[in-house]
């Protein structure tokens, strides 16, 4: 057996991210479907570890104790980006889109848990193949996977990561074609003047002093959020993922700063910290997957994901599109919805970018979808519904 210590595991996570990035840049399929670099690098190592173990050559164990730190840091940066001023710009349409996305969180959990029972697997694994990995992507799968594994379901993280990867691909494949279908069928054209293009005024050049201020805001939010999460769990008995409290505190910190100390938050620096944290967090989560624990779950998992995709596409076309106004902006938002509803917000942005590059701009879609997909859906619907579901099933 080979045991890698904390620092060596951290280095390996960074190295695998760099390897994944190089591979994604050189392989058209991976680049086209926006498969994240840490997913590629991490799965390569996880596959290698599987081969080495099953052939009896050697078993590799990792010290992933830093994984939680980077996970909390990433989600805290999302909270620090949640300016109420930006949210208000979306108006009524943002609220409608948020509510419609909230319904999908509930549907995905129902599908995941119901079909897990039908296929004879633990209902908590059905949760991992529901909104956790569909709306939450790899980040949500890694975060909640650890929570469910702590409840005794050893393969939860691996199932969640596999489901998130399948959802990522399906979200990338389905978003563009569905938007094209809606645009062609309804002869839709871009509209102008609905919402002015929003440019963040808090994105400034990166400087050492300012960067340390952002680190201070980040670590304060993380620390305070940890105590808030522990307090919530002790008072209610509900298991609360560690990053939720930190993200909630970060939202408060961001908007207090906007109100009383304008210019404190520099989103260019916050996003840099978030990108680094996410890369290491996901790489560490993927490379530590024990693939041999999910071999028997492959067919049930694929079946659940296919059902999720079919339901979401039909819901988008026949429910969301009419309620969003049946116009060009609605069609572009649908492409984004399928991106983050089955994968992650970067997928949503890529889907919408591909759509508008061919048919014309949609400032409304580019304002509303990222706010909902990257933050509001998680705080308002995903976290409460998922946490409640887990606690009901544990």
mmCIF file of C-alpha atoms in Angstrom, residues 116-336:
data_model
loop_
_atom_site.group_PDB
_atom_site.id
_atom_site.type_symbol
_atom_site.label_atom_id
_atom_site.label_comp_id
_atom_site.label_asym_id
_atom_site.label_seq_id
_atom_site.Cartn_x
_atom_site.Cartn_y
_atom_site.Cartn_z
ATOM 1 C CA UNK A 116 -33.505 4.321 -6.861
ATOM 2 C CA UNK A 117 -36.180 2.335 -5.035
ATOM 3 C CA UNK A 118 -37.345 0.801 -8.312
ATOM 4 C CA UNK A 119 -33.799 -0.275 -9.173
ATOM 5 C CA UNK A 120 -33.203 -1.621 -5.671
ATOM 6 C CA UNK A 121 -30.496 0.808 -4.549
ATOM 7 C CA UNK A 122 -30.306 3.008 -1.448
ATOM 8 C CA UNK A 123 -32.628 6.069 -1.690
ATOM 9 C CA UNK A 124 -29.770 8.314 -0.573
ATOM 10 C CA UNK A 125 -27.910 7.303 -3.727
ATOM 11 C CA UNK A 126 -31.031 8.419 -5.586
ATOM 12 C CA UNK A 127 -30.596 11.822 -3.968
ATOM 13 C CA UNK A 128 -27.055 11.906 -5.375
ATOM 14 C CA UNK A 129 -28.484 11.246 -8.848
ATOM 15 C CA UNK A 130 -31.084 13.977 -8.352
ATOM 16 C CA UNK A 131 -30.739 17.711 -7.810
ATOM 17 C CA UNK A 132 -27.427 17.250 -5.986
ATOM 18 C CA UNK A 133 -25.567 16.350 -9.188
ATOM 19 C CA UNK A 134 -27.998 17.704 -11.787
ATOM 20 C CA UNK A 135 -28.473 21.284 -10.539
ATOM 21 C CA UNK A 136 -25.384 21.159 -8.343
ATOM 22 C CA UNK A 137 -22.910 19.709 -10.835
ATOM 23 C CA UNK A 138 -19.591 18.309 -9.661
ATOM 24 C CA UNK A 139 -19.337 20.909 -6.904
ATOM 25 C CA UNK A 140 -22.673 19.914 -5.395
ATOM 26 C CA UNK A 141 -21.913 16.212 -5.828
ATOM 27 C CA UNK A 142 -18.615 16.554 -3.995
ATOM 28 C CA UNK A 143 -20.118 18.640 -1.204
ATOM 29 C CA UNK A 144 -23.223 16.546 -0.516
ATOM 30 C CA UNK A 145 -21.408 13.311 -1.347
ATOM 31 C CA UNK A 146 -19.217 13.817 1.685
ATOM 32 C CA UNK A 147 -22.282 14.542 3.837
ATOM 33 C CA UNK A 148 -24.026 11.346 2.721
ATOM 34 C CA UNK A 149 -20.868 9.252 3.048
ATOM 35 C CA UNK A 150 -20.667 10.461 6.653
ATOM 36 C CA UNK A 151 -24.096 8.837 7.071
ATOM 37 C CA UNK A 152 -22.641 5.463 6.063
ATOM 38 C CA UNK A 153 -23.211 5.341 2.281
ATOM 39 C CA UNK A 154 -19.626 4.762 1.148
ATOM 40 C CA UNK A 155 -20.216 5.088 -2.608
ATOM 41 C CA UNK A 156 -22.205 8.368 -2.473
ATOM 42 C CA UNK A 157 -19.392 10.593 -3.726
ATOM 43 C CA UNK A 158 -18.535 8.292 -6.623
ATOM 44 C CA UNK A 159 -22.189 8.036 -7.666
ATOM 45 C CA UNK A 160 -22.639 11.791 -7.457
ATOM 46 C CA UNK A 161 -19.534 12.502 -9.525
ATOM 47 C CA UNK A 162 -20.541 9.956 -12.163
ATOM 48 C CA UNK A 163 -24.056 11.415 -12.330
ATOM 49 C CA UNK A 164 -22.682 14.961 -12.574
ATOM 50 C CA UNK A 165 -20.377 13.977 -15.443
ATOM 51 C CA UNK A 166 -23.239 12.346 -17.362
ATOM 52 C CA UNK A 167 -25.465 15.340 -16.666
ATOM 53 C CA UNK A 168 -22.745 17.720 -17.810
ATOM 54 C CA UNK A 169 -22.533 16.000 -21.179
ATOM 55 C CA UNK A 170 -26.318 15.772 -21.576
ATOM 56 C CA UNK A 171 -26.753 19.434 -20.632
ATOM 57 C CA UNK A 172 -24.197 20.493 -23.231
ATOM 58 C CA UNK A 173 -25.729 18.309 -25.927
ATOM 59 C CA UNK A 174 -29.365 19.264 -25.336
ATOM 60 C CA UNK A 175 -29.258 23.028 -24.643
ATOM 61 C CA UNK A 176 -28.362 24.296 -28.108
ATOM 62 C CA UNK A 177 -30.623 21.994 -30.136
ATOM 63 C CA UNK A 178 -33.658 22.717 -27.930
ATOM 64 C CA UNK A 179 -33.114 26.481 -28.223
ATOM 65 C CA UNK A 180 -32.706 26.153 -32.002
ATOM 66 C CA UNK A 181 -35.960 24.176 -32.197
ATOM 67 C CA UNK A 182 -37.849 26.839 -30.235
ATOM 68 C CA UNK A 183 -36.380 29.708 -32.253
ATOM 69 C CA UNK A 184 -37.101 28.080 -35.618
ATOM 70 C CA UNK A 185 -40.573 26.862 -34.724
ATOM 71 C CA UNK A 186 -41.706 30.252 -33.389
ATOM 72 C CA UNK A 187 -39.684 32.412 -35.816
ATOM 73 C CA UNK A 188 -38.118 34.338 -32.939
ATOM 74 C CA UNK A 189 -35.870 37.387 -33.256
ATOM 75 C CA UNK A 190 -33.691 39.205 -30.707
ATOM 76 C CA UNK A 191 -35.257 42.139 -28.868
ATOM 77 C CA UNK A 192 -33.393 45.219 -27.665
ATOM 78 C CA UNK A 193 -33.763 47.599 -24.742
ATOM 79 C CA UNK A 194 -35.241 45.170 -22.189
ATOM 80 C CA UNK A 195 -32.192 45.211 -19.943
ATOM 81 C CA UNK A 196 -28.987 47.203 -20.440
ATOM 82 C CA UNK A 197 -25.820 45.184 -20.450
ATOM 83 C CA UNK A 198 -24.521 44.953 -16.922
ATOM 84 C CA UNK A 199 -20.832 45.551 -16.328
ATOM 85 C CA UNK A 200 -19.475 44.910 -12.843
ATOM 86 C CA UNK A 201 -17.916 48.093 -11.437
ATOM 87 C CA UNK A 202 -16.203 46.108 -8.704
ATOM 88 C CA UNK A 203 -13.806 44.337 -11.080
ATOM 89 C CA UNK A 204 -10.503 46.124 -10.697
ATOM 90 C CA UNK A 205 -6.869 45.192 -11.378
ATOM 91 C CA UNK A 206 -5.397 42.643 -8.976
ATOM 92 C CA UNK A 207 -3.171 44.206 -6.308
ATOM 93 C CA UNK A 208 -1.473 42.653 -3.288
ATOM 94 C CA UNK A 209 -3.132 44.863 -0.665
ATOM 95 C CA UNK A 210 -6.585 44.486 -2.173
ATOM 96 C CA UNK A 211 -6.108 40.742 -2.593
ATOM 97 C CA UNK A 212 -5.401 40.370 1.117
ATOM 98 C CA UNK A 213 -8.583 42.316 1.876
ATOM 99 C CA UNK A 214 -10.539 39.789 -0.192
ATOM 100 C CA UNK A 215 -8.814 36.938 1.653
ATOM 101 C CA UNK A 216 -9.887 38.593 4.899
ATOM 102 C CA UNK A 217 -13.519 38.834 3.799
ATOM 103 C CA UNK A 218 -13.390 35.245 2.570
ATOM 104 C CA UNK A 219 -11.873 33.708 5.680
ATOM 105 C CA UNK A 220 -14.147 35.704 7.989
ATOM 106 C CA UNK A 221 -17.202 34.442 6.110
ATOM 107 C CA UNK A 222 -15.877 30.880 6.208
ATOM 108 C CA UNK A 223 -15.154 31.035 9.940
ATOM 109 C CA UNK A 224 -18.452 32.667 10.890
ATOM 110 C CA UNK A 225 -20.340 30.334 8.565
ATOM 111 C CA UNK A 226 -18.821 27.278 10.212
ATOM 112 C CA UNK A 227 -20.149 28.330 13.609
ATOM 113 C CA UNK A 228 -23.505 29.225 12.067
ATOM 114 C CA UNK A 229 -23.757 25.766 10.499
ATOM 115 C CA UNK A 230 -22.897 24.042 13.763
ATOM 116 C CA UNK A 231 -25.463 26.161 15.611
ATOM 117 C CA UNK A 232 -28.164 25.325 13.047
ATOM 118 C CA UNK A 233 -27.439 21.600 13.305
ATOM 119 C CA UNK A 234 -27.433 21.650 17.112
ATOM 120 C CA UNK A 235 -30.724 23.577 17.279
ATOM 121 C CA UNK A 236 -32.640 21.677 14.594
ATOM 122 C CA UNK A 237 -30.953 18.272 14.341
ATOM 123 C CA UNK A 238 -30.723 18.711 10.559
ATOM 124 C CA UNK A 239 -27.449 17.943 8.820
ATOM 125 C CA UNK A 240 -26.235 21.140 7.134
ATOM 126 C CA UNK A 241 -23.379 20.922 4.601
ATOM 127 C CA UNK A 242 -20.464 22.984 5.835
ATOM 128 C CA UNK A 243 -20.422 25.365 2.883
ATOM 129 C CA UNK A 244 -24.029 26.589 3.238
ATOM 130 C CA UNK A 245 -23.386 28.609 6.388
ATOM 131 C CA UNK A 246 -20.270 30.182 4.890
ATOM 132 C CA UNK A 247 -22.082 31.115 1.696
ATOM 133 C CA UNK A 248 -24.956 32.664 3.656
ATOM 134 C CA UNK A 249 -22.600 34.787 5.750
ATOM 135 C CA UNK A 250 -20.732 35.806 2.579
ATOM 136 C CA UNK A 251 -23.951 37.175 1.063
ATOM 137 C CA UNK A 252 -24.494 39.329 4.154
ATOM 138 C CA UNK A 253 -20.872 40.502 4.115
ATOM 139 C CA UNK A 254 -21.045 41.417 0.414
ATOM 140 C CA UNK A 255 -24.159 43.514 0.712
ATOM 141 C CA UNK A 256 -23.099 45.212 3.946
ATOM 142 C CA UNK A 257 -19.866 46.145 2.183
ATOM 143 C CA UNK A 258 -21.839 47.511 -0.775
ATOM 144 C CA UNK A 259 -23.938 49.583 1.622
ATOM 145 C CA UNK A 260 -21.349 50.948 4.031
ATOM 146 C CA UNK A 261 -17.842 50.447 2.542
ATOM 147 C CA UNK A 262 -18.235 50.732 -1.208
ATOM 148 C CA UNK A 263 -15.359 49.497 -3.299
ATOM 149 C CA UNK A 264 -14.225 46.926 -0.746
ATOM 150 C CA UNK A 265 -15.113 43.853 -2.801
ATOM 151 C CA UNK A 266 -13.028 43.247 -5.918
ATOM 152 C CA UNK A 267 -14.745 40.484 -7.889
ATOM 153 C CA UNK A 268 -11.750 39.927 -10.167
ATOM 154 C CA UNK A 269 -9.726 38.870 -7.126
ATOM 155 C CA UNK A 270 -12.636 36.970 -5.562
ATOM 156 C CA UNK A 271 -13.196 35.053 -8.803
ATOM 157 C CA UNK A 272 -9.503 34.195 -9.013
ATOM 158 C CA UNK A 273 -9.584 32.726 -5.511
ATOM 159 C CA UNK A 274 -12.791 30.885 -6.391
ATOM 160 C CA UNK A 275 -11.369 29.422 -9.595
ATOM 161 C CA UNK A 276 -8.263 28.121 -7.823
ATOM 162 C CA UNK A 277 -10.302 26.691 -4.950
ATOM 163 C CA UNK A 278 -12.745 24.973 -7.291
ATOM 164 C CA UNK A 279 -9.959 23.480 -9.414
ATOM 165 C CA UNK A 280 -8.183 21.933 -6.427
ATOM 166 C CA UNK A 281 -11.400 20.905 -4.687
ATOM 167 C CA UNK A 282 -12.805 19.073 -7.722
ATOM 168 C CA UNK A 283 -9.483 17.521 -8.669
ATOM 169 C CA UNK A 284 -9.071 16.169 -5.143
ATOM 170 C CA UNK A 285 -12.658 14.928 -5.054
ATOM 171 C CA UNK A 286 -12.409 13.140 -8.416
ATOM 172 C CA UNK A 287 -9.012 11.547 -7.882
ATOM 173 C CA UNK A 288 -10.148 10.061 -4.560
ATOM 174 C CA UNK A 289 -13.177 8.291 -6.062
ATOM 175 C CA UNK A 290 -13.119 4.552 -5.490
ATOM 176 C CA UNK A 291 -14.509 3.392 -8.819
ATOM 177 C CA UNK A 292 -14.739 -0.219 -7.699
ATOM 178 C CA UNK A 293 -17.490 0.817 -5.298
ATOM 179 C CA UNK A 294 -19.873 1.919 -8.094
ATOM 180 C CA UNK A 295 -19.357 -0.806 -10.688
ATOM 181 C CA UNK A 296 -22.582 -2.541 -9.672
ATOM 182 C CA UNK A 297 -24.533 0.752 -9.901
ATOM 183 C CA UNK A 298 -23.662 1.639 -13.510
ATOM 184 C CA UNK A 299 -26.912 0.564 -15.189
ATOM 185 C CA UNK A 300 -29.299 1.972 -12.544
ATOM 186 C CA UNK A 301 -27.381 5.246 -12.586
ATOM 187 C CA UNK A 302 -27.525 5.598 -16.373
ATOM 188 C CA UNK A 303 -31.247 4.812 -16.280
ATOM 189 C CA UNK A 304 -31.957 7.498 -13.668
ATOM 190 C CA UNK A 305 -29.949 10.134 -15.556
ATOM 191 C CA UNK A 306 -31.700 9.402 -18.862
ATOM 192 C CA UNK A 307 -35.071 9.847 -17.159
ATOM 193 C CA UNK A 308 -33.862 13.121 -15.642
ATOM 194 C CA UNK A 309 -32.827 14.408 -19.075
ATOM 195 C CA UNK A 310 -36.110 13.485 -20.761
ATOM 196 C CA UNK A 311 -38.229 15.060 -18.017
ATOM 197 C CA UNK A 312 -36.170 18.261 -17.965
ATOM 198 C CA UNK A 313 -36.251 18.741 -21.751
ATOM 199 C CA UNK A 314 -40.032 18.262 -21.860
ATOM 200 C CA UNK A 315 -40.482 20.578 -18.874
ATOM 201 C CA UNK A 316 -38.331 23.237 -20.543
ATOM 202 C CA UNK A 317 -40.239 23.143 -23.830
ATOM 203 C CA UNK A 318 -43.822 22.807 -22.627
ATOM 204 C CA UNK A 319 -43.760 24.589 -19.241
ATOM 205 C CA UNK A 320 -40.817 26.960 -18.922
ATOM 206 C CA UNK A 321 -40.774 28.414 -22.426
ATOM 207 C CA UNK A 322 -44.433 29.581 -22.364
ATOM 208 C CA UNK A 323 -44.150 30.954 -18.819
ATOM 209 C CA UNK A 324 -40.995 32.897 -19.694
ATOM 210 C CA UNK A 325 -42.811 34.697 -22.484
ATOM 211 C CA UNK A 326 -42.332 32.508 -25.584
ATOM 212 C CA UNK A 327 -39.921 35.091 -27.017
ATOM 213 C CA UNK A 328 -36.299 35.007 -28.142
ATOM 214 C CA UNK A 329 -34.952 35.722 -24.647
ATOM 215 C CA UNK A 330 -36.976 32.799 -23.316
ATOM 216 C CA UNK A 331 -35.460 30.442 -25.894
ATOM 217 C CA UNK A 332 -31.926 31.516 -24.997
ATOM 218 C CA UNK A 333 -32.736 31.126 -21.300
ATOM 219 C CA UNK A 334 -33.947 27.595 -22.007
ATOM 220 C CA UNK A 335 -30.554 26.719 -23.492
ATOM 221 C CA UNK A 336 -28.945 28.051 -20.331
#
